[in-house]
Short mmCIF file of C-alpha atoms (C1' of nucleotides) in Angstrom, two decimals:
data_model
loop_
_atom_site.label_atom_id
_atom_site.label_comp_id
_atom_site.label_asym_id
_atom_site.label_seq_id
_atom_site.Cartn_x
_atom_site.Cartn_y
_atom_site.Cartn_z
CA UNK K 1 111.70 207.56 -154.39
CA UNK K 2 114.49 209.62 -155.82
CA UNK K 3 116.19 207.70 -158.80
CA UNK K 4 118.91 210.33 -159.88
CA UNK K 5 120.33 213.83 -159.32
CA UNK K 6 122.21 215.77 -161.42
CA UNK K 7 125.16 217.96 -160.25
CA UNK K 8 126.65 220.60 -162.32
CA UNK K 9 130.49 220.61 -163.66
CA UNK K 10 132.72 223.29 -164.58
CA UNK K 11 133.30 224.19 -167.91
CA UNK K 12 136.57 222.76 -168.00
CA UNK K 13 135.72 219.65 -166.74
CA UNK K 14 136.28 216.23 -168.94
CA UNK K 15 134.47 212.97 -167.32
CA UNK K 16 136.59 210.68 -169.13
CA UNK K 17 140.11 212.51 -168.33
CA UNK K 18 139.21 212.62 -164.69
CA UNK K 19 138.32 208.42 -164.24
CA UNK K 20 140.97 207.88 -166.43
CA UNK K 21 143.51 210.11 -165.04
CA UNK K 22 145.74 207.59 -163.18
CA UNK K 23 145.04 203.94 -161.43
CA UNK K 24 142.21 204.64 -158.85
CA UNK K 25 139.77 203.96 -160.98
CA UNK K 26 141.15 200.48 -161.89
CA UNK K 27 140.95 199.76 -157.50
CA UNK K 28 137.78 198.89 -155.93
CA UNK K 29 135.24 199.89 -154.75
CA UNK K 30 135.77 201.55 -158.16
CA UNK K 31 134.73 200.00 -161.17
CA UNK K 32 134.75 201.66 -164.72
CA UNK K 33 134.52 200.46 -168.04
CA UNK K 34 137.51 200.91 -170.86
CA UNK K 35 136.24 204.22 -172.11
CA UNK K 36 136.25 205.64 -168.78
CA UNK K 37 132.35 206.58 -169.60
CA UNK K 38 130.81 205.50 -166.38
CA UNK K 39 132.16 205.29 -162.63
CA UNK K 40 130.85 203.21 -159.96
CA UNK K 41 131.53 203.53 -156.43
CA UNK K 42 130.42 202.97 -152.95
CA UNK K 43 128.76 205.50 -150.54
CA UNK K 44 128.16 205.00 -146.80
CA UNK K 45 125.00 205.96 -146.10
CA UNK K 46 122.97 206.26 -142.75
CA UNK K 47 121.61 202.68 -143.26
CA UNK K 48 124.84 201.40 -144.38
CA UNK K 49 127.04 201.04 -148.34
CA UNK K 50 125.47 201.74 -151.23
CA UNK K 51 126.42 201.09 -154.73
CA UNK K 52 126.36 204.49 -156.83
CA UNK K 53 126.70 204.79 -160.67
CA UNK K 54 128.09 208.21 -162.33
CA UNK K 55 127.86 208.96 -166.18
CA UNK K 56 128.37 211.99 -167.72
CA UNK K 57 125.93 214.39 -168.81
CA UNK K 58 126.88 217.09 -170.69
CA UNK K 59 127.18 220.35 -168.34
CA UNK K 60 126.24 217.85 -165.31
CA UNK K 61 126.95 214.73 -163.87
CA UNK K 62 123.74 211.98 -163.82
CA UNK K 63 124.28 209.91 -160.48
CA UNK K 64 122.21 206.60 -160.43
CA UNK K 65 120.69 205.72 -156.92
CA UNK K 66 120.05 202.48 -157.57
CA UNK K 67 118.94 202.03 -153.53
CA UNK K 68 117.33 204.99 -151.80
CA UNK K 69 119.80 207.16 -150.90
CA UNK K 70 119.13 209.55 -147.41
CA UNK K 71 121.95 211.54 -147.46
CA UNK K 72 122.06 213.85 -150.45
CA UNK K 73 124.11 216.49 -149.25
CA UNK K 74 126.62 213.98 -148.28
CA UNK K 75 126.52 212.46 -151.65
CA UNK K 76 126.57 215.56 -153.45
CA UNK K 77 130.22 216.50 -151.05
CA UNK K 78 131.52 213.76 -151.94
CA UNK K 79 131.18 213.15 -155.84
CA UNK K 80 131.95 216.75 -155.51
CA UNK K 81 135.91 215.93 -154.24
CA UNK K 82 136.42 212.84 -155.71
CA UNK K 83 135.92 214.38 -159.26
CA UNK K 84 137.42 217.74 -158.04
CA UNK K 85 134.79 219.71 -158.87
CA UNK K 86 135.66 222.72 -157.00
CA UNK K 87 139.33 222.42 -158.11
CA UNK K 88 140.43 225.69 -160.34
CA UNK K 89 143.01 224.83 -163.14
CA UNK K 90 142.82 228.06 -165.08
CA UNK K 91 145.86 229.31 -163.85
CA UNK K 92 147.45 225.79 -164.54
CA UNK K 93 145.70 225.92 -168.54
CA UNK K 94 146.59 229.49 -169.13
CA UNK K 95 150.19 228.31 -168.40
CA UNK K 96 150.61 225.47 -170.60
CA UNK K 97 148.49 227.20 -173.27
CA UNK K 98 151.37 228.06 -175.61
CA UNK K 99 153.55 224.81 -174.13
CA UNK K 100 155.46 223.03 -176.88
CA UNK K 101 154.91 219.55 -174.64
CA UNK K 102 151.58 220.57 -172.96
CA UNK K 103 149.66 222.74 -175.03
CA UNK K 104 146.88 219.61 -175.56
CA UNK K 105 146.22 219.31 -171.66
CA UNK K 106 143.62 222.70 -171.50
CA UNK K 107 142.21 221.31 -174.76
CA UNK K 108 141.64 217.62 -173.44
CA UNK K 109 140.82 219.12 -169.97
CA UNK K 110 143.20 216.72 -168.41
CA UNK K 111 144.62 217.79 -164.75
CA UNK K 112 141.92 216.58 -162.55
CA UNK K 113 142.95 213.67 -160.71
CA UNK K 114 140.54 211.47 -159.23
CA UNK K 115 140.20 211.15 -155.63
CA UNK K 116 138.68 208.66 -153.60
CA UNK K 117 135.65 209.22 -151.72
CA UNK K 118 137.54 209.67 -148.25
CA UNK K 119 141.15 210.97 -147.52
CA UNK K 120 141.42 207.79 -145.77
CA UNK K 121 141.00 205.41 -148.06
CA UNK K 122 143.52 207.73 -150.59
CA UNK K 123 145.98 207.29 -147.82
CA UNK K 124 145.40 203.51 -147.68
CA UNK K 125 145.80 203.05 -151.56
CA UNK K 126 148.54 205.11 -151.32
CA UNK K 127 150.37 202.97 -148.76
CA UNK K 128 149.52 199.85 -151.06
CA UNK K 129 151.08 201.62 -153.79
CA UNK K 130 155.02 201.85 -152.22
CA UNK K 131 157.26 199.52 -153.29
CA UNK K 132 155.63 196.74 -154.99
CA UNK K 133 153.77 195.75 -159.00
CA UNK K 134 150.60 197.46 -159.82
CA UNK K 135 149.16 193.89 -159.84
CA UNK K 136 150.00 193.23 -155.94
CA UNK K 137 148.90 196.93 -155.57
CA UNK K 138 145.53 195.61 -156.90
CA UNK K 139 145.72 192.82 -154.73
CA UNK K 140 145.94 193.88 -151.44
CA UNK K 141 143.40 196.37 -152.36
CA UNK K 142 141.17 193.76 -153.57
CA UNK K 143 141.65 192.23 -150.41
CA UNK K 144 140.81 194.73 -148.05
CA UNK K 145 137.39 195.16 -149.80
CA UNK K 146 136.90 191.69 -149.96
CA UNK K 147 137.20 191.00 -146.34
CA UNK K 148 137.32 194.06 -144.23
CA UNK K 149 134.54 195.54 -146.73
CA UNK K 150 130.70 195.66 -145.73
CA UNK K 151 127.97 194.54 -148.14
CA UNK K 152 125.85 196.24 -150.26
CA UNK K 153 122.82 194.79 -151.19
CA UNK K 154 123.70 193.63 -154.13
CA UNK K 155 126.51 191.75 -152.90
CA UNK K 156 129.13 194.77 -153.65
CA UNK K 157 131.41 195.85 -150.92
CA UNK K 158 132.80 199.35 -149.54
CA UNK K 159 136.01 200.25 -148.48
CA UNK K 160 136.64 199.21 -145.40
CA UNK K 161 136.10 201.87 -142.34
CA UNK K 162 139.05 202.87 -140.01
CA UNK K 163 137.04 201.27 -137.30
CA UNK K 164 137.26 197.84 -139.25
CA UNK K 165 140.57 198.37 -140.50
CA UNK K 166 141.24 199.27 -136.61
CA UNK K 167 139.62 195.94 -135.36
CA UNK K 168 141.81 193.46 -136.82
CA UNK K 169 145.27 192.55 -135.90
CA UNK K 170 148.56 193.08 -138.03
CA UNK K 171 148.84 189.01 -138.71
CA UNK K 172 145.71 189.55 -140.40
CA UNK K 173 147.40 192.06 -142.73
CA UNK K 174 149.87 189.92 -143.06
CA UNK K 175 147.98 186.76 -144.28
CA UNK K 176 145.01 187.51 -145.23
CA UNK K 177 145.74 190.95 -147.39
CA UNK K 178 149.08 189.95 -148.63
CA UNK K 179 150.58 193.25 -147.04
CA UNK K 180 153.68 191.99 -146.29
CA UNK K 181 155.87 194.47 -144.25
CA UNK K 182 153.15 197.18 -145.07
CA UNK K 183 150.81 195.40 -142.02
CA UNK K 184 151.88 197.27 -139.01
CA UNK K 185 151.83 200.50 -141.15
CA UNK K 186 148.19 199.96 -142.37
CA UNK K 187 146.84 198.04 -138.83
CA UNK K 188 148.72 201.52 -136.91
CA UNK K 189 147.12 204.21 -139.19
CA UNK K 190 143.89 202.73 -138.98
CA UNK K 191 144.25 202.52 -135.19
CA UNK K 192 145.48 206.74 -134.81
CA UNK K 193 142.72 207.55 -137.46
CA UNK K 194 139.95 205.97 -135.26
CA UNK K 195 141.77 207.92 -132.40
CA UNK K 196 141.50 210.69 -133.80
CA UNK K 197 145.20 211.55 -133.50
CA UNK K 198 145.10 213.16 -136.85
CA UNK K 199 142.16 214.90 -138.44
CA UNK K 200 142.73 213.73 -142.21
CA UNK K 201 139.49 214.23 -143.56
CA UNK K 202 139.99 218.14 -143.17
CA UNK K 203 143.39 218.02 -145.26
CA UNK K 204 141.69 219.15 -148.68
CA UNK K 205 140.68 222.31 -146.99
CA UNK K 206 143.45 223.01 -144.29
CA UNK K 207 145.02 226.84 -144.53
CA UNK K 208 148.81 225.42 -143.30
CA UNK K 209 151.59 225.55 -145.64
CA UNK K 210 152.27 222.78 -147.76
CA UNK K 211 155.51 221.86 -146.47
CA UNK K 212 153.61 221.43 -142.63
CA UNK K 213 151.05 219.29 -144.47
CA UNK K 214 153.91 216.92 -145.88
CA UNK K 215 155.52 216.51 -142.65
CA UNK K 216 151.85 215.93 -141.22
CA UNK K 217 151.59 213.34 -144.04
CA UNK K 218 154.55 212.00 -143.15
CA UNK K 219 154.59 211.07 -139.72
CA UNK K 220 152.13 208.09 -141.07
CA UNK K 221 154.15 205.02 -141.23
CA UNK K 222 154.54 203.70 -144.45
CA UNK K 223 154.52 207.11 -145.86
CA UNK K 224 157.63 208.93 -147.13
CA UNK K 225 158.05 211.58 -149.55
CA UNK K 226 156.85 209.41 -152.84
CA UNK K 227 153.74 208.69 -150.94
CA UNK K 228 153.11 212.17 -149.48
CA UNK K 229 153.49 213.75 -152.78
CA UNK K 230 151.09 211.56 -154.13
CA UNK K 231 148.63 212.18 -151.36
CA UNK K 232 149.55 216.10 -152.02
CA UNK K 233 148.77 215.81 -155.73
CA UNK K 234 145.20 214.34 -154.37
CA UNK K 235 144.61 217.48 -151.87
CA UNK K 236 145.34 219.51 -155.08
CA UNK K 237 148.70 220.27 -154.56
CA UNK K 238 151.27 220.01 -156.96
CA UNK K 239 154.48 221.04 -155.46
CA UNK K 240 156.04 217.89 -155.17
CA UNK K 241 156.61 215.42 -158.03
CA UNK K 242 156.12 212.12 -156.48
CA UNK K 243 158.87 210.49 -158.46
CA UNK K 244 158.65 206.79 -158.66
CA UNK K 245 159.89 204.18 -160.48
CA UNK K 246 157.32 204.21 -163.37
CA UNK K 247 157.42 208.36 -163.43
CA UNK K 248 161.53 208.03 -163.56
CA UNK K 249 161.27 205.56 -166.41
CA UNK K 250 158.69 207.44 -168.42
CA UNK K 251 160.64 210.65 -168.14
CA UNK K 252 164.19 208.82 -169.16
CA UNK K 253 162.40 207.65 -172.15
CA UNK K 254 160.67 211.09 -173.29
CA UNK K 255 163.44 213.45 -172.11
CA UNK K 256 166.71 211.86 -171.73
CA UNK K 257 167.18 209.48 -174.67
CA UNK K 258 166.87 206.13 -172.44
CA UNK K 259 169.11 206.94 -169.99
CA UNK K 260 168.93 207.26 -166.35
CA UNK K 261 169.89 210.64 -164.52
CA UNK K 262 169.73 212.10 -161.56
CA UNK K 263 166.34 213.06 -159.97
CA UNK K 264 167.18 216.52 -159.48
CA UNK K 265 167.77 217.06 -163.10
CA UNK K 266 163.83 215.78 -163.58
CA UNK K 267 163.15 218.44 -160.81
CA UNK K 268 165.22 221.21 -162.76
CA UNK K 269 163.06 220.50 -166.19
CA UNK K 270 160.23 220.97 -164.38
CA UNK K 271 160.98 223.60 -162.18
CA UNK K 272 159.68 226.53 -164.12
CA UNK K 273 156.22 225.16 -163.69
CA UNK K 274 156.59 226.46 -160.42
CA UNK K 275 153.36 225.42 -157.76
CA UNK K 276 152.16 223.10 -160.91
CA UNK K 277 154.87 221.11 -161.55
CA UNK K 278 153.35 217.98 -160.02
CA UNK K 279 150.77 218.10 -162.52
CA UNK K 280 152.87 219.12 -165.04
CA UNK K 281 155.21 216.42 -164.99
CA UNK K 282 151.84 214.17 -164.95
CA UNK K 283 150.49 215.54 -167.95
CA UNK K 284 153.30 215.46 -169.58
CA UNK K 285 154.04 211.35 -168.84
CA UNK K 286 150.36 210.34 -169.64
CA UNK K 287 150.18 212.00 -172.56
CA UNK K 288 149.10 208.96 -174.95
CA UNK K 289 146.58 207.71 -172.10
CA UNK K 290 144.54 210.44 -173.84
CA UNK K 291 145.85 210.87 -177.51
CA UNK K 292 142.41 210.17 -179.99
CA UNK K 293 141.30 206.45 -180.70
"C1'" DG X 1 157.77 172.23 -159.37
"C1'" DC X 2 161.54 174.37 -157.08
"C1'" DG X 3 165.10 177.70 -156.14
"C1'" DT X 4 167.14 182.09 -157.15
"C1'" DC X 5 167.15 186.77 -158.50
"C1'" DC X 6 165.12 191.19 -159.01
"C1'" DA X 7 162.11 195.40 -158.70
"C1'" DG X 8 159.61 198.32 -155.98
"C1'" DG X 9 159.52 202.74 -151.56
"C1'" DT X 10 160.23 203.30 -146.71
"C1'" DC X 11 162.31 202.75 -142.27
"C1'" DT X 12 166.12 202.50 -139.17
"C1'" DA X 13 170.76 202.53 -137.86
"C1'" DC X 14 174.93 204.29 -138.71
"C1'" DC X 15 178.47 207.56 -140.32
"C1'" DG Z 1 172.24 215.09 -144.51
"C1'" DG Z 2 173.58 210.95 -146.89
"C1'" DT Z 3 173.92 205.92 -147.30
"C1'" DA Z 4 173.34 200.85 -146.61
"C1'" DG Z 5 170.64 197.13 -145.52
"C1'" DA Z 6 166.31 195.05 -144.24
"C1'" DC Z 7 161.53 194.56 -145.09
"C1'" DC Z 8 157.98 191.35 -148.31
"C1'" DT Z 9 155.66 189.93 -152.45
"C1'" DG Z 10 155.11 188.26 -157.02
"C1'" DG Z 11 157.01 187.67 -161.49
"C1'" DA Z 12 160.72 186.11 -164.46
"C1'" DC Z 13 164.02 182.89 -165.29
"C1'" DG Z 14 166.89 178.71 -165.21
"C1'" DC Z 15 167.17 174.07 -163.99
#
DNA sequence: GCGTCCAGGTCTACC
DNA sequence: GGTAGACCTGGACGC
């Protein structure tokens, strides 16, 4: 039986700097440990979830198959987006090279955010994200896998599919997840997912303009431009800035001696950025996440 | 322990 | 297009 396989990175790839790079990894099915040197997650395969361990390897990435695993090439895909493998941040690098503020970021190899295994369950994280703590972020999250989640064999659970996300009713959101006024939102993208009213999982790769994909983004409930930005950033598009409270606060503190302005003067400083301004406001706010123990 | 206030994005109604 | 208020939870605070 096949115990590992090995997957080759890019050269400008950094292991820790992607599981680190913002708050996925701290949601299940993820788990990680502080240093950010090894990511676990859940796969679906044929015969149901399976727990999956990454490390690092050098020039490659050593995935554990703790369970027999049938569906490599599935695997492979999907390790593939969630660590953004095929991503291409030269362009990005070259940029900040000689950047007074982000000249670090091609050194660190920071810029490649981590992605979830499914655009679904980004867009369901991302819905748990508006307008509440990280903790009840966590929460609900926790609670989704927890009770919507199947079983792995040993006693892990998977995110939950759209087809059991579909299957239960908005109270349930309500009371058992701790959704609050997020239930119909979550219980009515689940539902157009499973119909098929929207082909999300072929977002990372879709040749429409950015500006179509937002409004596509959009038109789920519960999403609004925060939340599609974010969701953009995770398809690898940094146009937006997906301002939120945290991002506002962070950039008062670094750029505007405490005080509070107006979000389109955060847009101007980071205008000349241009298609990478998402990720270079980012960088630019997580800075210390990756400054040397 | 209880009540009150507040922060956090999005939606809807209204202007 | 811009704005106000409602939505809901959990944490902080005062009593």
């Amino acid at each position: 039986m096949q115990r590992s396989i090995h997957i080759k990175v890019p050269q400008d790839f950094s292991f820790r700097a992607t599981v680190l790079s913002h708050g996925w990894s701290d949601l299940p099915p993820f788990e990680t440990d502080q240093a950010g040197s090894t990511l676990r997650f859940v796969f679906y395969d044929v015969d149901g979830p399976v727990k999956i361990e990454v490390i690092s390897s050098g020039s490659e990435l050593c995935v554990d198959l703790a369970d027999k695993v049938i569906e490599i090439a599935r695997l492979k895909k999907e390790i593939g987006r969630m660590f953004c493998l095929e991503d291409s941040l030269g362009e990005f690098y070259e940029m900040t090279r000689n950047d007074p503020r982000l000249s670090w970021v091609a050194e660190k190899k920071v810029g490649r955010l981590l992605r979830s295994p499914t655009v679904f369950e980004d867009v369901v994280k991302t819905i748990c994200t508006t307008n509440c703590s990280w903790g009840l972020t966590k929460k609900m999250v926790s609670n989704l896998v927890e009770k919507l989640g199947q079983e792995t064999k040993d006693g892990s659970r998977a995110f939950p599919t759209p087809e059991s996300m579909a299957a239960v009713s908005e109270d349930f959101y309500r009371e058992e997840i701790r959704a609050g006024y997020r239930s119909p939102y979550l219980s009515a993208f689940a539902r157009r997912a499973v119909a098929g009213d929207f082909e999300i999982e072929t977002w990372p790769t879709i040749q429409i303009e950015t500006a179509q994909l937002k409004k596509e983004i959009k038109s789920i409930k519960g999403i609004g431009d925060y939340g599609a930005e974010t969701l953009l950033k995770l398809l690898g598009r940094f146009d937006g800035l997906a301002l939120d409270s945290w991002l506002r606060a962070q950039y008062y503190k670094r750029h505007n001696l405490g005080r509070a302005c107006d979000d389109k003067k955060i847009e101007r400083h980071y205008r000349k950025y241009g298609k990478w301004r998402g990720l270079a406001i980012w960088c630019d706010m997580t800075e210390e996440w990756f400054a040397e123990k």
